[in-house]
Amino acid sequence: MPGIAEAVLADGRRLPYVIRDDPPRGGMKYTYFAPDKSYVVQFFNNPMIAADPNTHRRLEAIIGKYNPTRPEADGGAPGNSPSMAAYFADLFCWPTATVCSPEFGIVCPAYPENFFFTEEASLALPLKGRDKRSKWFTSSRNRQYLEPEEVGDFRAMLQLSTSLARSIRRMHQAGLAHSDLSCNNVLIDPKSGSCVVIDIDSLVVPGLFPPEVVGTHGYIAPEVLETLDLPSDSPGRKSPSAYTDLHALAVLLYEYLLMRHPLEGPKIYSPNSPDEDDYLAFGPKATFIEDPHDTSNRPPDLELTVHDMGPYLEELFLRAFVDGLHCPDSRPTAMEWEKGLVKTWDLLHPCENPDCAAKWFVLYDVQRPVCPFCGTRVKRENIVRLHLKSPLRGRYGQWMHAGEVDVYDHMPLFKWHILANTFPDEKTSREMQAYVCRHQGQWLLVNHKVRGMTSPHGGLVPVGQAVVLRDGAVFRASGEDRGFLIEVRCGR
C-alpha cells in the first residue's frame, strides 16, 4: 500500500516522496516519485557505493560548482547566468540535492511529460508511462509499433541532435564526462524535437573522481572494450572520458539521422564464436559500415548515406568513424558537432512530396535537388539560396564567404543570419529578426525588426517592408558593422 515518507536533505530541507513496494529500479538506483511527480528521490542499489566518501564528494561537486543548470550566483558552474542555467535545465535531468536520511541518495527533477509515451503512442504495444529511450525511434524493429505522429520527421531529429551536441559540449567545457552516454541515458521526443540527458550522478570528474561504469553495449568506445581485461590500475587500460563520450555521441547522432548503428554491418569477425565476433565488431576490429576505404562491413542495400547529410556532417561522420574510430584524438569535439549541425540546419528543405515520411532533407547540391528519402525532385522555382558574406576587419568594402542558407516559405531568420560572429548557442536570443515568404509568385525577405536593412538599390528597408529575392540581388542585412552582405541565388 503506497504511503508517504520524508527525505532529509543535506541542507536540512525535508521532501516527501511516495513509498511503493516495487519502485522502478535501474542498474545503480531505485526511484520514488514526489506526490505531485515533479521530482524523484533515488537511492543506491549497492550500499557500498552509497557509503563511499568519493560518491558523496562527486555528487557535491556535480550538484555545485560543475552544475550548468544552476547560476553561478547560486553556487553553480562558473560563468553561468540565470538564463543559461534555465536553458540547460531543459536539456539535463541534473541532480539538485543529496539525501542524508533515511539513507544516502539524490533528488532529481522528474522527466518532463513529453518524454513518456501516452496510450495513443502505439496501438500494438502497451507503452503508456514508459520513458522514450532512443532505441524506440532509431530501431526499425521498434519503430514499426509506433504511430506515425510519434516518430517525428527528419527536421525534428536534426533539432534534437543539435540539442544533444550542445549538452555534451557544455558538459565537457565544465571538465566533466558522462561515462555512459547511450540510447538508455538520452531520452528523446521526436514530436517536439527535444531531448534530455539523464543519469548525471555518475559523471566523471577528471583528476578527481574516476568512472563508476564502463558504458553500454554499442556505445562503448573501441579502446575501452579492447582493454577491459587489463587490471584497473594498468597504464594501458582505457577508461571512460570525454574522448569516449565523443564516440558515443557520434553513434547516437548517426542513429538519430540515419536510423541504424554505424558499426553493425554484415561482416563476420569470428565465425565460430558469437561472443568473440561481438567483441571484435565493437572493439579492436570495429569497421564503419560506410568506410570509403574498407567496404568489408558495408550492407548491400545502403540507400541513405552520410553523403546525404550534407558536407558538414559527412566530414564529421568520416572523422568520427574512420579517422577517430581507433584514434580518440581524431574524433570531432562536441562543439564541432554543434557547429556542423547548425550549418546543416540552414540547408534544410521541405520535401514537396506530401507523403514523404521524412518531410525534410538536406539540400546540399542544388544541381541535384532530390529528396534522398523518397526521390522527389524540387522544382527549380522553389530553390532560393542566401549566400552570407561577412566584412573583413580593417578592409572596408571587402567581404568573405560566411555561410549559406536555403530558404523556404515562412522560414524565420534570426540574429545569426543577420550579423557576423553570432552563433546560436545558449547565450543568443531566439527572437525572429526577419522571415522569408512566397507572395504572388515572388520570394520576399520581410524585415521584422532589423535596423538598417537596405535594398539591392541601396534604399532603406523599414520594419514591415520587404526585399524581393531575385537571382543575383545583393543587399545589406543590417546597418550594423557586423551586418552580413547577402547575395541571392535562385534555381542554382
mmCIF file with all atom_site columns, C-alpha atoms in Angstrom, residues 133-140 143 154 157 160-161 164 181-184 186 188 217-219 247-264 282 288 304 306 309 317 321 337:
data_model
loop_
_atom_site.group_PDB
_atom_site.id
_atom_site.type_symbol
_atom_site.label_atom_id
_atom_site.label_alt_id
_atom_site.label_comp_id
_atom_site.label_asym_id
_atom_site.label_entity_id
_atom_site.label_seq_id
_atom_site.pdbx_PDB_ins_code
_atom_site.Cartn_x
_atom_site.Cartn_y
_atom_site.Cartn_z
_atom_site.occupancy
_atom_site.B_iso_or_equiv
_atom_site.pdbx_formal_charge
_atom_site.auth_seq_id
_atom_site.auth_comp_id
_atom_site.auth_asym_id
_atom_site.auth_atom_id
_atom_site.pdbx_PDB_model_num
ATOM 1  C CA . ARG A 1 133 ? 14.554 5.865  -24.848 1.00 0.00 ? 133 ARG A CA 1
ATOM 2  C CA . SER A 1 134 ? 16.256 6.418  -28.179 1.00 0.00 ? 134 SER A CA 1
ATOM 3  C CA . LYS A 1 135 ? 16.015 2.854  -29.493 1.00 0.00 ? 135 LYS A CA 1
ATOM 4  C CA . TRP A 1 136 ? 12.244 3.128  -29.747 1.00 0.00 ? 136 TRP A CA 1
ATOM 5  C CA . PHE A 1 137 ? 12.792 5.574  -32.585 1.00 0.00 ? 137 PHE A CA 1
ATOM 6  C CA . THR A 1 138 ? 16.086 4.521  -34.191 1.00 0.00 ? 138 THR A CA 1
ATOM 7  C CA . SER A 1 139 ? 15.434 0.781  -34.441 1.00 0.00 ? 139 SER A CA 1
ATOM 8  C CA . SER A 1 140 ? 13.235 -0.244 -37.380 1.00 0.00 ? 140 SER A CA 1
ATOM 9  C CA . ARG A 1 143 ? 9.532  1.987  -34.848 1.00 0.00 ? 143 ARG A CA 1
ATOM 10 C CA . PHE A 1 154 ? 13.990 14.384 -40.195 1.00 0.00 ? 154 PHE A CA 1
ATOM 11 C CA . MET A 1 157 ? 15.730 14.510 -35.387 1.00 0.00 ? 157 MET A CA 1
ATOM 12 C CA . LEU A 1 160 ? 17.291 17.145 -31.068 1.00 0.00 ? 160 LEU A CA 1
ATOM 13 C CA . SER A 1 161 ? 20.716 16.110 -32.403 1.00 0.00 ? 161 SER A CA 1
ATOM 14 C CA . LEU A 1 164 ? 22.371 16.770 -27.604 1.00 0.00 ? 164 LEU A CA 1
ATOM 15 C CA . LEU A 1 181 ? 26.302 8.143  -22.852 1.00 0.00 ? 181 LEU A CA 1
ATOM 16 C CA . SER A 1 182 ? 23.941 5.823  -24.704 1.00 0.00 ? 182 SER A CA 1
ATOM 17 C CA . CYS A 1 183 ? 20.440 5.217  -26.020 1.00 0.00 ? 183 CYS A CA 1
ATOM 18 C CA . ASN A 1 184 ? 19.381 4.466  -22.435 1.00 0.00 ? 184 ASN A CA 1
ATOM 19 C CA . VAL A 1 186 ? 19.291 10.154 -23.525 1.00 0.00 ? 186 VAL A CA 1
ATOM 20 C CA . ILE A 1 188 ? 14.178 11.874 -26.998 1.00 0.00 ? 188 ILE A CA 1
ATOM 21 C CA . HIS A 1 217 ? 26.959 -2.126 -25.373 1.00 0.00 ? 217 HIS A CA 1
ATOM 22 C CA . GLY A 1 218 ? 27.110 -0.474 -28.774 1.00 0.00 ? 218 GLY A CA 1
ATOM 23 C CA . TYR A 1 219 ? 28.258 2.861  -27.343 1.00 0.00 ? 219 TYR A CA 1
ATOM 24 C CA . HIS A 1 247 ? 32.476 8.147  -29.733 1.00 0.00 ? 247 HIS A CA 1
ATOM 25 C CA . ALA A 1 248 ? 29.103 7.562  -28.069 1.00 0.00 ? 248 ALA A CA 1
ATOM 26 C CA . LEU A 1 249 ? 27.864 10.987 -29.191 1.00 0.00 ? 249 LEU A CA 1
ATOM 27 C CA . ALA A 1 250 ? 28.761 10.234 -32.815 1.00 0.00 ? 250 ALA A CA 1
ATOM 28 C CA . VAL A 1 251 ? 26.984 6.857  -32.597 1.00 0.00 ? 251 VAL A CA 1
ATOM 29 C CA . LEU A 1 252 ? 23.826 8.494  -31.248 1.00 0.00 ? 252 LEU A CA 1
ATOM 30 C CA . LEU A 1 253 ? 23.842 11.238 -33.875 1.00 0.00 ? 253 LEU A CA 1
ATOM 31 C CA . TYR A 1 254 ? 24.326 8.676  -36.641 1.00 0.00 ? 254 TYR A CA 1
ATOM 32 C CA . GLU A 1 255 ? 21.419 6.633  -35.267 1.00 0.00 ? 255 GLU A CA 1
ATOM 33 C CA . TYR A 1 256 ? 19.144 9.666  -34.991 1.00 0.00 ? 256 TYR A CA 1
ATOM 34 C CA . LEU A 1 257 ? 19.773 10.826 -38.554 1.00 0.00 ? 257 LEU A CA 1
ATOM 35 C CA . LEU A 1 258 ? 20.275 7.563  -40.450 1.00 0.00 ? 258 LEU A CA 1
ATOM 36 C CA . MET A 1 259 ? 18.249 5.142  -38.289 1.00 0.00 ? 259 MET A CA 1
ATOM 37 C CA . ARG A 1 260 ? 20.942 2.469  -37.968 1.00 0.00 ? 260 ARG A CA 1
ATOM 38 C CA . HIS A 1 261 ? 24.091 1.720  -35.972 1.00 0.00 ? 261 HIS A CA 1
ATOM 39 C CA . PRO A 1 262 ? 27.341 2.800  -37.656 1.00 0.00 ? 262 PRO A CA 1
ATOM 40 C CA . LEU A 1 263 ? 29.223 -0.415 -36.832 1.00 0.00 ? 263 LEU A CA 1
ATOM 41 C CA . GLU A 1 264 ? 26.541 -3.075 -37.270 1.00 0.00 ? 264 GLU A CA 1
ATOM 42 C CA . PHE A 1 282 ? 32.751 -3.196 -31.479 1.00 0.00 ? 282 PHE A CA 1
ATOM 43 C CA . PHE A 1 288 ? 32.423 1.747  -40.094 1.00 0.00 ? 288 PHE A CA 1
ATOM 44 C CA . LEU A 1 304 ? 20.679 6.741  -47.443 1.00 0.00 ? 304 LEU A CA 1
ATOM 45 C CA . VAL A 1 306 ? 26.346 10.184 -44.782 1.00 0.00 ? 306 VAL A CA 1
ATOM 46 C CA . MET A 1 309 ? 23.580 14.553 -44.667 1.00 0.00 ? 309 MET A CA 1
ATOM 47 C CA . PHE A 1 317 ? 30.976 11.312 -39.521 1.00 0.00 ? 317 PHE A CA 1
ATOM 48 C CA . PHE A 1 321 ? 34.191 6.555  -37.654 1.00 0.00 ? 321 PHE A CA 1
ATOM 49 C CA . TRP A 1 337 ? 29.288 18.619 -33.988 1.00 0.00 ? 337 TRP A CA 1
#
